[in-house]
Short mmCIF file of C-alpha atoms and ligand atoms in Angstrom, two decimals:
data_model
loop_
_atom_site.label_atom_id
_atom_site.label_comp_id
_atom_site.label_asym_id
_atom_site.label_seq_id
_atom_site.Cartn_x
_atom_site.Cartn_y
_atom_site.Cartn_z
CA MET A 28 -50.76 -89.07 13.96
CA ARG A 29 -48.63 -92.16 13.53
CA ALA A 30 -45.91 -91.93 10.89
CA SER A 31 -47.40 -94.81 8.86
CA THR A 32 -50.84 -93.15 8.83
CA LEU A 33 -49.25 -89.91 7.63
CA LEU A 34 -47.39 -91.68 4.81
CA ASN A 35 -50.51 -93.51 3.68
CA ARG A 36 -52.41 -90.24 3.49
CA VAL A 37 -49.64 -88.31 1.77
CA PHE A 38 -48.73 -90.97 -0.80
CA THR A 39 -51.85 -91.25 -2.88
CA PHE A 40 -51.57 -92.63 -6.38
CA THR A 41 -54.25 -92.96 -9.01
CA GLY A 42 -55.49 -96.55 -8.86
CA ALA A 43 -52.81 -97.76 -6.44
CA THR A 44 -52.16 -98.06 -2.72
CA VAL A 45 -48.90 -98.14 -0.81
CA THR A 46 -48.08 -101.41 0.95
CA ALA A 47 -44.64 -100.51 2.31
CA VAL A 48 -42.27 -97.55 2.55
CA ASP A 49 -38.54 -98.01 2.90
CA TYR A 50 -35.77 -95.51 3.56
CA PRO A 51 -32.30 -96.89 4.36
CA GLY A 52 -31.06 -93.47 5.59
CA HIS A 53 -29.53 -92.46 2.24
CA GLY A 54 -30.56 -92.53 -1.41
CA PRO A 55 -34.21 -92.47 -2.48
CA VAL A 56 -37.34 -93.24 -0.48
CA THR A 57 -38.88 -96.41 -1.91
CA ALA A 58 -42.61 -97.07 -1.80
CA THR A 59 -43.98 -100.45 -2.79
CA VAL A 60 -47.44 -100.20 -4.33
CA LYS A 61 -50.19 -102.48 -5.55
CA LEU A 62 -53.06 -101.68 -7.87
CA THR A 63 -56.48 -101.15 -6.30
CA ALA A 64 -58.33 -103.06 -9.02
CA ARG A 65 -55.79 -105.85 -9.22
CA THR A 66 -58.17 -108.47 -10.54
CA LYS A 67 -58.02 -106.89 -14.02
CA LEU A 68 -54.90 -106.65 -16.16
CA SER A 69 -54.92 -103.90 -18.82
CA CYS A 70 -53.06 -103.68 -22.12
CA PRO A 71 -50.79 -100.57 -22.26
CA HIS A 72 -51.69 -99.92 -25.91
CA CYS A 73 -55.50 -100.27 -25.99
CA PRO A 74 -58.55 -100.50 -23.70
CA PHE A 75 -58.39 -104.32 -23.57
CA SER A 76 -58.37 -105.83 -20.08
CA THR A 77 -58.57 -109.38 -18.75
CA THR A 78 -58.53 -111.30 -15.46
CA ALA A 79 -56.22 -113.96 -16.89
CA SER A 80 -52.50 -113.44 -16.62
CA TYR A 81 -50.31 -114.88 -19.36
CA ASP A 82 -47.98 -116.71 -16.96
CA THR A 83 -47.12 -116.87 -13.26
CA ARG A 84 -44.01 -114.70 -13.59
CA TRP A 85 -43.79 -111.37 -11.74
CA ASN A 86 -42.04 -108.48 -13.45
CA ALA A 87 -40.31 -106.15 -11.02
CA SER A 88 -40.83 -102.54 -12.16
CA SER A 89 -39.92 -99.16 -10.70
CA TRP A 90 -40.69 -95.52 -11.46
CA ARG A 91 -39.17 -92.26 -10.30
CA HIS A 92 -41.81 -90.15 -8.56
CA LEU A 93 -41.97 -86.57 -7.26
CA ASP A 94 -39.47 -85.83 -4.51
CA THR A 95 -40.58 -86.30 -0.92
CA ALA A 96 -39.27 -83.58 1.36
CA GLY A 97 -36.35 -83.02 -0.99
CA THR A 98 -35.52 -86.72 -1.28
CA PRO A 99 -36.04 -88.59 -4.57
CA MET A 100 -38.80 -91.17 -4.43
CA ILE A 101 -39.10 -94.48 -6.25
CA LEU A 102 -42.30 -96.50 -6.68
CA LYS A 103 -41.92 -100.26 -6.93
CA MET A 104 -44.46 -102.77 -8.13
CA LEU A 105 -44.61 -106.36 -9.31
CA ARG A 106 -46.46 -106.61 -12.61
CA ARG A 107 -48.08 -109.50 -14.49
CA ARG A 108 -48.08 -110.15 -18.20
CA LEU A 109 -51.22 -110.60 -20.27
CA ARG A 110 -52.08 -111.59 -23.81
CA CYS A 111 -53.89 -108.86 -25.74
CA PRO A 112 -55.71 -110.06 -28.88
CA ALA A 113 -54.33 -107.03 -30.78
CA HIS A 114 -50.89 -106.50 -29.19
CA GLY A 115 -49.75 -109.97 -28.12
CA VAL A 116 -47.99 -110.67 -24.81
CA VAL A 117 -47.44 -107.42 -22.92
CA VAL A 118 -46.62 -106.31 -19.37
CA GLN A 119 -49.74 -104.91 -17.70
CA ALA A 120 -50.36 -101.13 -17.75
CA VAL A 121 -50.35 -99.04 -14.56
CA PRO A 122 -52.61 -96.00 -14.15
CA PHE A 123 -49.92 -93.81 -12.54
CA ALA A 124 -47.31 -94.03 -15.33
CA ARG A 125 -47.25 -93.75 -19.14
CA HIS A 126 -46.28 -96.79 -21.15
CA GLY A 127 -42.54 -97.33 -21.54
CA SER A 128 -41.61 -94.69 -18.98
CA ARG A 129 -39.37 -95.00 -15.93
CA PHE A 130 -41.19 -92.01 -14.39
CA THR A 131 -44.65 -91.54 -12.95
CA ARG A 132 -47.22 -89.38 -14.77
CA ASP A 133 -46.96 -86.77 -12.00
CA PHE A 134 -43.20 -86.53 -12.40
CA GLU A 135 -43.46 -86.24 -16.19
CA ASP A 136 -46.17 -83.57 -15.93
CA LEU A 137 -43.92 -81.56 -13.62
CA VAL A 138 -41.02 -81.80 -16.11
CA ALA A 139 -43.29 -80.81 -19.01
CA TRP A 140 -44.50 -77.77 -17.08
CA LEU A 141 -40.97 -76.69 -16.14
CA VAL A 142 -39.39 -77.19 -19.54
CA THR A 143 -41.68 -74.66 -21.23
CA ARG A 144 -40.76 -72.04 -18.62
CA MET A 145 -37.18 -72.68 -17.56
CA ASP A 146 -33.85 -72.92 -19.30
CA LYS A 147 -32.19 -76.24 -19.93
CA SER A 148 -29.69 -76.41 -17.09
CA SER A 149 -32.24 -75.23 -14.50
CA VAL A 150 -34.65 -78.01 -15.47
CA SER A 151 -31.90 -80.63 -15.34
CA ALA A 152 -30.59 -79.40 -12.00
CA PHE A 153 -34.02 -79.10 -10.40
CA THR A 154 -35.32 -82.51 -11.53
CA ARG A 155 -31.94 -84.28 -11.39
CA ILE A 156 -32.39 -85.92 -14.78
CA ALA A 157 -30.38 -85.70 -18.00
CA TRP A 158 -31.51 -83.25 -20.69
CA ARG A 159 -31.97 -86.09 -23.21
CA THR A 160 -34.40 -87.73 -20.82
CA VAL A 161 -36.35 -84.46 -20.69
CA GLY A 162 -36.80 -84.77 -24.48
CA ALA A 163 -38.23 -88.29 -24.18
CA ILE A 164 -40.62 -87.08 -21.45
CA CYS A 165 -41.84 -84.23 -23.69
CA GLU A 166 -42.60 -86.75 -26.42
CA ARG A 167 -44.67 -88.96 -24.10
CA VAL A 168 -46.64 -86.08 -22.57
CA VAL A 169 -47.46 -84.60 -25.98
CA ALA A 170 -48.46 -87.98 -27.44
CA ASP A 171 -50.76 -88.42 -24.44
CA GLN A 172 -52.37 -84.97 -24.71
CA LEU A 173 -52.74 -84.28 -28.44
CA ASP A 174 -55.68 -85.75 -30.28
CA ALA A 175 -57.06 -85.44 -33.79
CA SER A 176 -59.90 -83.15 -32.66
CA ARG A 177 -57.55 -80.19 -33.19
CA PHE A 178 -57.82 -80.79 -36.96
CA GLY A 179 -61.57 -80.14 -37.07
CA ASN A 180 -62.87 -76.81 -38.43
CA LEU A 181 -59.55 -75.53 -39.73
CA VAL A 182 -59.96 -72.52 -42.05
CA ASN A 183 -56.76 -70.47 -42.41
CA LEU A 184 -53.41 -72.13 -41.89
CA GLY A 185 -49.80 -71.03 -41.99
CA VAL A 186 -46.85 -73.25 -42.85
CA ASP A 187 -43.22 -72.42 -42.21
CA GLU A 188 -39.87 -74.08 -41.80
CA ILE A 189 -37.42 -73.45 -38.99
CA SER A 190 -33.85 -74.64 -38.68
CA TRP A 191 -32.98 -76.81 -35.73
CA ARG A 192 -29.45 -77.40 -34.41
CA LYS A 193 -27.37 -74.84 -36.25
CA HIS A 194 -28.98 -75.10 -39.68
CA HIS A 195 -28.32 -78.79 -40.26
CA ASN A 196 -31.90 -79.90 -39.69
CA TYR A 197 -35.24 -78.39 -40.56
CA LEU A 198 -38.65 -78.68 -38.99
CA THR A 199 -41.87 -77.87 -40.82
CA LEU A 200 -44.58 -76.32 -38.63
CA VAL A 201 -48.25 -75.83 -39.44
CA SER A 202 -50.04 -73.10 -37.49
CA ASP A 203 -53.68 -72.06 -37.11
CA HIS A 204 -54.23 -68.35 -37.85
CA GLU A 205 -57.41 -68.38 -35.78
CA THR A 206 -55.92 -69.60 -32.49
CA SER A 207 -52.26 -68.63 -33.00
CA THR A 208 -51.15 -72.13 -32.06
CA ILE A 209 -48.96 -74.75 -33.71
CA LEU A 210 -51.10 -77.70 -34.83
CA TRP A 211 -48.60 -80.04 -36.36
CA GLY A 212 -44.91 -80.45 -37.08
CA SER A 213 -42.49 -82.83 -38.74
CA ALA A 214 -38.80 -83.11 -39.52
CA GLY A 215 -37.88 -81.95 -43.04
CA LYS A 216 -38.93 -79.08 -45.29
CA ASN A 217 -39.92 -80.51 -48.66
CA ALA A 218 -43.27 -81.15 -50.32
CA ALA A 219 -43.38 -84.72 -48.98
CA THR A 220 -43.07 -83.35 -45.41
CA LEU A 221 -46.21 -81.24 -45.81
CA ASP A 222 -47.97 -84.07 -47.69
CA LYS A 223 -47.80 -86.04 -44.41
CA PHE A 224 -49.85 -83.32 -42.69
CA PHE A 225 -52.65 -83.58 -45.24
CA SER A 226 -52.74 -87.36 -45.09
CA GLU A 227 -52.87 -87.18 -41.28
CA ILE A 228 -55.81 -84.76 -41.13
CA GLY A 229 -57.72 -86.62 -43.88
CA PRO A 230 -59.76 -85.42 -46.86
CA GLU A 231 -62.73 -84.13 -44.84
CA ASN A 232 -60.68 -81.71 -42.74
CA THR A 233 -58.61 -80.76 -45.80
CA ALA A 234 -61.78 -79.77 -47.67
CA ASN A 235 -62.55 -77.15 -44.97
CA ILE A 236 -59.26 -75.30 -45.45
CA GLN A 237 -59.75 -72.00 -47.28
CA ALA A 238 -56.23 -70.57 -47.32
CA VAL A 239 -52.65 -71.49 -46.46
CA SER A 240 -49.97 -68.84 -46.00
CA MET A 241 -46.32 -69.68 -46.73
CA ASP A 242 -43.01 -68.46 -48.13
CA MET A 243 -42.16 -68.32 -51.84
CA GLY A 244 -40.36 -71.68 -51.91
CA ALA A 245 -41.65 -74.28 -54.36
CA ALA A 246 -42.07 -77.13 -51.83
CA PHE A 247 -45.08 -75.99 -49.80
CA ILE A 248 -46.83 -74.48 -52.83
CA LYS A 249 -46.53 -77.84 -54.60
CA SER A 250 -47.92 -79.77 -51.65
CA VAL A 251 -50.91 -77.44 -51.09
CA LYS A 252 -51.78 -77.48 -54.82
CA ALA A 253 -51.71 -81.28 -54.84
CA ASN A 254 -53.53 -81.93 -51.55
CA ALA A 255 -55.86 -78.97 -51.06
CA PRO A 256 -56.56 -77.63 -54.58
CA ASN A 257 -59.44 -75.45 -53.31
CA ALA A 258 -57.33 -73.64 -50.70
CA ALA A 259 -55.91 -70.25 -51.70
CA ILE A 260 -52.12 -70.09 -51.68
CA CYS A 261 -51.13 -66.96 -49.76
CA ILE A 262 -47.61 -65.54 -49.79
CA ASP A 263 -46.96 -64.36 -46.27
CA PRO A 264 -46.12 -60.60 -46.08
CA PHE A 265 -43.30 -61.37 -43.66
CA HIS A 266 -41.52 -63.32 -46.40
CA VAL A 267 -42.21 -60.56 -48.94
CA VAL A 268 -40.44 -58.04 -46.69
CA GLN A 269 -37.63 -60.57 -46.18
CA LEU A 270 -37.06 -60.59 -49.95
CA GLY A 271 -35.97 -56.93 -49.77
CA THR A 272 -33.86 -57.47 -46.65
CA LYS A 273 -32.03 -60.40 -48.26
CA ALA A 274 -31.40 -58.46 -51.48
CA LEU A 275 -29.91 -55.58 -49.48
CA GLU A 276 -27.68 -57.99 -47.56
CA THR A 277 -26.37 -59.37 -50.85
CA VAL A 278 -25.61 -55.83 -52.07
CA ARG A 279 -23.86 -54.99 -48.79
CA ARG A 280 -21.75 -58.15 -48.88
CA ALA A 281 -20.62 -57.37 -52.43
CA HIS A 282 -19.49 -53.90 -51.25
CA TRP A 283 -17.67 -55.44 -48.33
CA GLN A 284 -15.93 -58.09 -50.50
CA ARG A 285 -14.75 -55.39 -52.90
CA ALA A 286 -13.53 -53.14 -50.07
CA ARG A 287 -11.63 -56.04 -48.49
CA SER A 288 -9.46 -56.39 -51.58
CA LEU A 289 -8.41 -52.73 -51.30
CA PRO A 290 -5.14 -51.79 -49.55
CA ASP A 291 -6.99 -49.52 -47.09
CA GLN A 292 -8.85 -51.88 -44.74
CA ALA A 293 -10.83 -49.06 -43.12
CA PHE A 294 -13.37 -49.28 -45.96
CA ALA A 295 -13.98 -52.99 -45.36
CA LYS A 296 -14.51 -52.36 -41.63
CA LYS A 297 -17.11 -49.77 -42.49
CA TYR A 298 -19.18 -52.19 -44.55
CA GLN A 299 -18.83 -54.87 -41.89
CA GLY A 300 -20.04 -52.56 -39.15
CA ASN A 301 -23.04 -51.17 -40.98
CA ARG A 302 -24.86 -54.49 -41.32
CA TYR A 303 -27.30 -53.92 -38.46
CA ALA A 304 -27.83 -50.26 -39.22
CA LEU A 305 -28.98 -51.31 -42.69
CA LEU A 306 -31.06 -54.33 -41.83
CA LYS A 307 -32.86 -53.18 -38.70
CA ASN A 308 -36.06 -51.15 -38.76
CA PRO A 309 -35.14 -47.44 -38.57
CA GLY A 310 -37.33 -47.06 -35.48
CA THR A 311 -35.19 -49.45 -33.42
CA LEU A 312 -31.71 -48.12 -34.25
CA THR A 313 -29.20 -47.18 -31.56
CA PRO A 314 -27.66 -43.64 -31.76
CA THR A 315 -24.44 -45.09 -33.25
CA GLN A 316 -26.40 -47.03 -35.85
CA GLN A 317 -28.35 -43.86 -36.71
CA GLU A 318 -25.06 -42.08 -37.27
CA THR A 319 -23.83 -44.92 -39.50
CA LEU A 320 -27.02 -44.70 -41.53
CA GLU A 321 -26.70 -40.91 -41.86
CA GLN A 322 -23.15 -41.38 -43.17
CA LEU A 323 -24.41 -43.92 -45.72
CA ARG A 324 -27.05 -41.46 -46.87
CA GLU A 325 -24.39 -38.79 -47.42
CA ASP A 326 -22.18 -41.27 -49.29
CA GLY A 327 -25.14 -42.15 -51.51
CA GLY A 328 -24.41 -44.79 -54.13
CA THR A 329 -25.89 -48.22 -54.71
CA LEU A 330 -25.89 -49.30 -51.06
CA TRP A 331 -28.07 -46.35 -50.11
CA GLU A 332 -30.27 -47.00 -53.12
CA GLY A 333 -30.72 -50.60 -51.97
CA TYR A 334 -31.52 -49.42 -48.47
CA LEU A 335 -34.31 -47.19 -49.77
CA LEU A 336 -35.74 -50.08 -51.80
CA LYS A 337 -35.68 -52.39 -48.79
CA GLU A 338 -37.35 -49.76 -46.60
CA SER A 339 -40.06 -48.93 -49.13
CA LEU A 340 -41.03 -52.62 -49.34
CA ARG A 341 -41.21 -52.86 -45.56
CA GLU A 342 -43.36 -49.74 -45.36
CA VAL A 343 -45.94 -51.31 -47.67
CA PHE A 344 -46.96 -53.60 -44.79
CA ALA A 345 -46.08 -51.34 -41.87
CA GLY A 346 -49.27 -49.28 -42.07
CA ASP A 347 -52.83 -50.55 -41.99
CA LEU A 348 -53.50 -49.78 -45.66
CA GLU A 349 -56.36 -50.89 -47.90
CA PRO A 350 -55.60 -54.03 -49.98
CA GLU A 351 -55.80 -52.10 -53.29
CA VAL A 352 -53.32 -49.52 -52.04
CA VAL A 353 -50.96 -52.26 -50.83
CA MET A 354 -51.12 -54.07 -54.16
CA ALA A 355 -50.51 -50.85 -56.13
CA MET A 356 -47.48 -50.11 -53.93
CA ILE A 357 -46.14 -53.63 -54.49
CA GLN A 358 -46.56 -53.31 -58.26
CA SER A 359 -44.63 -50.06 -58.33
CA TRP A 360 -42.00 -51.55 -56.02
CA CYS A 361 -41.52 -54.41 -58.51
CA ASP A 362 -41.11 -51.83 -61.30
CA ALA A 363 -38.54 -49.85 -59.29
CA ALA A 364 -36.64 -53.00 -58.27
CA THR A 365 -36.46 -54.57 -61.72
CA THR A 366 -35.21 -51.30 -63.27
CA SER A 367 -32.84 -50.41 -60.40
CA GLY A 368 -29.76 -51.90 -62.04
CA LEU A 369 -28.98 -53.63 -58.73
CA GLY A 370 -28.75 -57.36 -59.52
CA PRO A 371 -30.15 -58.76 -56.24
CA PHE A 372 -33.10 -56.33 -56.31
CA MET A 373 -33.84 -57.01 -59.99
CA LYS A 374 -34.05 -60.68 -59.08
CA ALA A 375 -36.24 -59.96 -56.02
CA GLY A 376 -38.61 -57.84 -58.12
CA ALA A 377 -39.01 -60.62 -60.67
CA THR A 378 -39.59 -63.23 -57.92
CA LEU A 379 -42.24 -61.09 -56.29
CA ARG A 380 -43.97 -60.49 -59.62
CA GLY A 381 -44.11 -64.25 -60.15
CA HIS A 382 -45.97 -64.64 -56.83
CA ILE A 383 -48.23 -61.62 -57.14
CA ASP A 384 -51.46 -63.69 -57.01
CA GLY A 385 -50.33 -65.29 -53.76
CA VAL A 386 -49.45 -61.89 -52.29
CA HIS A 387 -52.86 -60.57 -53.34
CA ALA A 388 -54.58 -63.55 -51.69
CA ALA A 389 -52.73 -62.91 -48.41
CA VAL A 390 -53.33 -59.15 -48.45
CA THR A 391 -57.07 -59.39 -49.17
CA ARG A 392 -57.55 -62.04 -46.50
CA GLY A 393 -55.38 -60.19 -44.00
CA LEU A 394 -53.25 -63.28 -43.38
CA SER A 395 -49.77 -62.68 -42.03
CA ASN A 396 -47.48 -64.88 -39.95
CA GLY A 397 -46.02 -61.66 -38.60
CA LYS A 398 -49.24 -61.06 -36.66
CA HIS A 399 -48.36 -63.97 -34.40
CA GLU A 400 -45.25 -62.32 -33.02
CA GLY A 401 -45.71 -63.86 -29.56
CA LEU A 402 -46.00 -67.31 -31.09
CA ASN A 403 -42.98 -66.79 -33.35
CA ASN A 404 -40.81 -65.65 -30.44
CA LYS A 405 -41.89 -68.64 -28.38
CA ILE A 406 -41.06 -71.03 -31.23
CA ARG A 407 -37.58 -69.50 -31.51
CA THR A 408 -36.97 -69.82 -27.76
CA MET A 409 -38.17 -73.44 -27.65
CA THR A 410 -36.19 -74.38 -30.75
CA ARG A 411 -32.99 -73.09 -29.14
CA ARG A 412 -33.86 -74.86 -25.89
CA SER A 413 -34.24 -78.17 -27.74
CA TYR A 414 -30.75 -78.18 -29.32
CA GLY A 415 -29.46 -80.82 -26.90
CA PHE A 416 -32.29 -83.26 -27.61
CA HIS A 417 -31.41 -86.46 -29.42
CA SER A 418 -34.12 -86.31 -32.09
CA PRO A 419 -36.17 -83.80 -34.10
CA GLU A 420 -39.25 -85.54 -32.66
CA ALA A 421 -38.22 -84.44 -29.16
CA ALA A 422 -37.66 -80.88 -30.39
CA LEU A 423 -41.10 -80.88 -32.00
CA ALA A 424 -42.64 -82.22 -28.80
CA LEU A 425 -41.21 -79.30 -26.82
CA ILE A 426 -42.54 -76.83 -29.43
CA MET A 427 -45.98 -78.49 -29.23
CA LEU A 428 -45.92 -78.34 -25.41
CA ALA A 429 -45.23 -74.61 -25.44
CA CYS A 430 -47.03 -73.50 -28.62
CA GLY A 431 -49.62 -76.19 -29.34
CA PRO A 432 -53.18 -76.75 -28.11
CA VAL A 433 -51.81 -78.62 -25.09
CA GLU A 434 -52.55 -77.70 -21.51
CA VAL A 435 -49.78 -78.80 -19.19
CA ARG A 436 -50.85 -78.81 -15.57
CA LEU A 437 -48.70 -79.05 -12.50
CA PRO A 438 -49.28 -82.38 -10.75
CA TYR A 439 -50.17 -80.74 -7.44
CA LYS A 440 -53.46 -81.99 -6.14
CA ARG A 441 -53.89 -79.84 -3.06
ZN1 LIG B 506 -53.85 -104.10 -26.71
#
C-alpha cells in the first residue's frame, strides 16, 4: 500500500476528506481537509443552510484532532461565511467539530470520557491540554448531549446543595429518585436558583411531579411551594440524621473550648481526639476509636448523653422499619431531645418537630437521598476534580457528564 493511500484510509472525518497531509519532521501532523458537501454552507447555531456565501473571503481555521501514532494532529480548513436569517453573518459550521471549539468532536469526546474516570493531572498529561480547557470541553459536550426529553415523566425528585471550591461557592443539584441520576444543576443555593429549574422544565412537566425531597432549609421549601404546589415536600432522612450529628458536634466543641481554658491541656487534647469516635457510625470504628468511646461512656456526662441521642436518631433510619414505627420513634426522639437540657439538642428537637409533616411524607414514600450512595460518592469525587475549573458551569458540566443521563462514548470507530 502506498503511504498516501494508507493516510486517506486512516484519516476519515465525518463529512470531510483529506486533501493534503504535512509533517515537517517535528511538531504536529497537519491534515488539510475539505467538506464533502461543499456546495452548502450551514449555520453553526441552527439547521439553516444555503449555497450562497456572504463574501469571497476565506477564513483559515484549525482544530486539534486525536493523536496519530503518538504525534499531535491538526486539521486545517478554509471556511466561508454565510448570512443566516436568524443569526446574521456567521462562519460556516463543520460536521467534525462543535461550534466555537478549537478541537474536533472526536478529541472532545475522548477528553469527556477520560475526565469522568481519571484524575486531573493524568487527563492533562495524557491529552496535553490545560485543565481549564478540559472544563470548556465538558461544557460543550454536555450542551451537545443533554436535551429537554429528560424532564418528561418526572415523579419523585431530590434537591440538594453542594459546596464547590472550598465552601465559597454552592451548586444546587436536582436528582431523579427513579433513575439515580442528576437531571439539572445551577450555581447558587437560594429559592431563585431552584425557581430556574421549574421555569426550564415548564408547567406541564412540573404538574407531573409528586414529591421533592430536600433538607430543612427555607430556600428549597419556598421554591417548591411556589412552583409545584401539588408536590409533597419531603424532608430527606439523611438530613434528619445530620441534625443529630451536628448537635453532637456543637456539644463536643463546647467541651473542648472549656477544656482549652484549663491549665491542664491534656483534657483539651482528649476532646479534640474524640471527634471521629463520636461522629462515625459505631460499626465503622477503629479499635482506638472504640477505646475512646468506651472511655467516654465511663466518664458519662453530657457528651455521652449527646452521643446516645445522636445514635438513637440514626438508628431510626438504620433498620427497615414500618413508617408508623419510624414516626413514633421520631416523636419520642423529639421529646427526649427537647427535654435533655442540652442546648443544641433542644434546638434540633424543635427544628425536627417543625418539619414533622415533611419527614412523614418522606418516610411513607420511602424517599431518601441516602439510598443513592453511589451517586452521592460520584458527585463528591467530580466536585473535587472540578476545583481547578474557571466557572461553576464547567464544574456542573463535569458532574452532568459523570452523573447525568449522558452517554459519553470513546471516539474509536474500529
Ligand atoms: Zn442560524
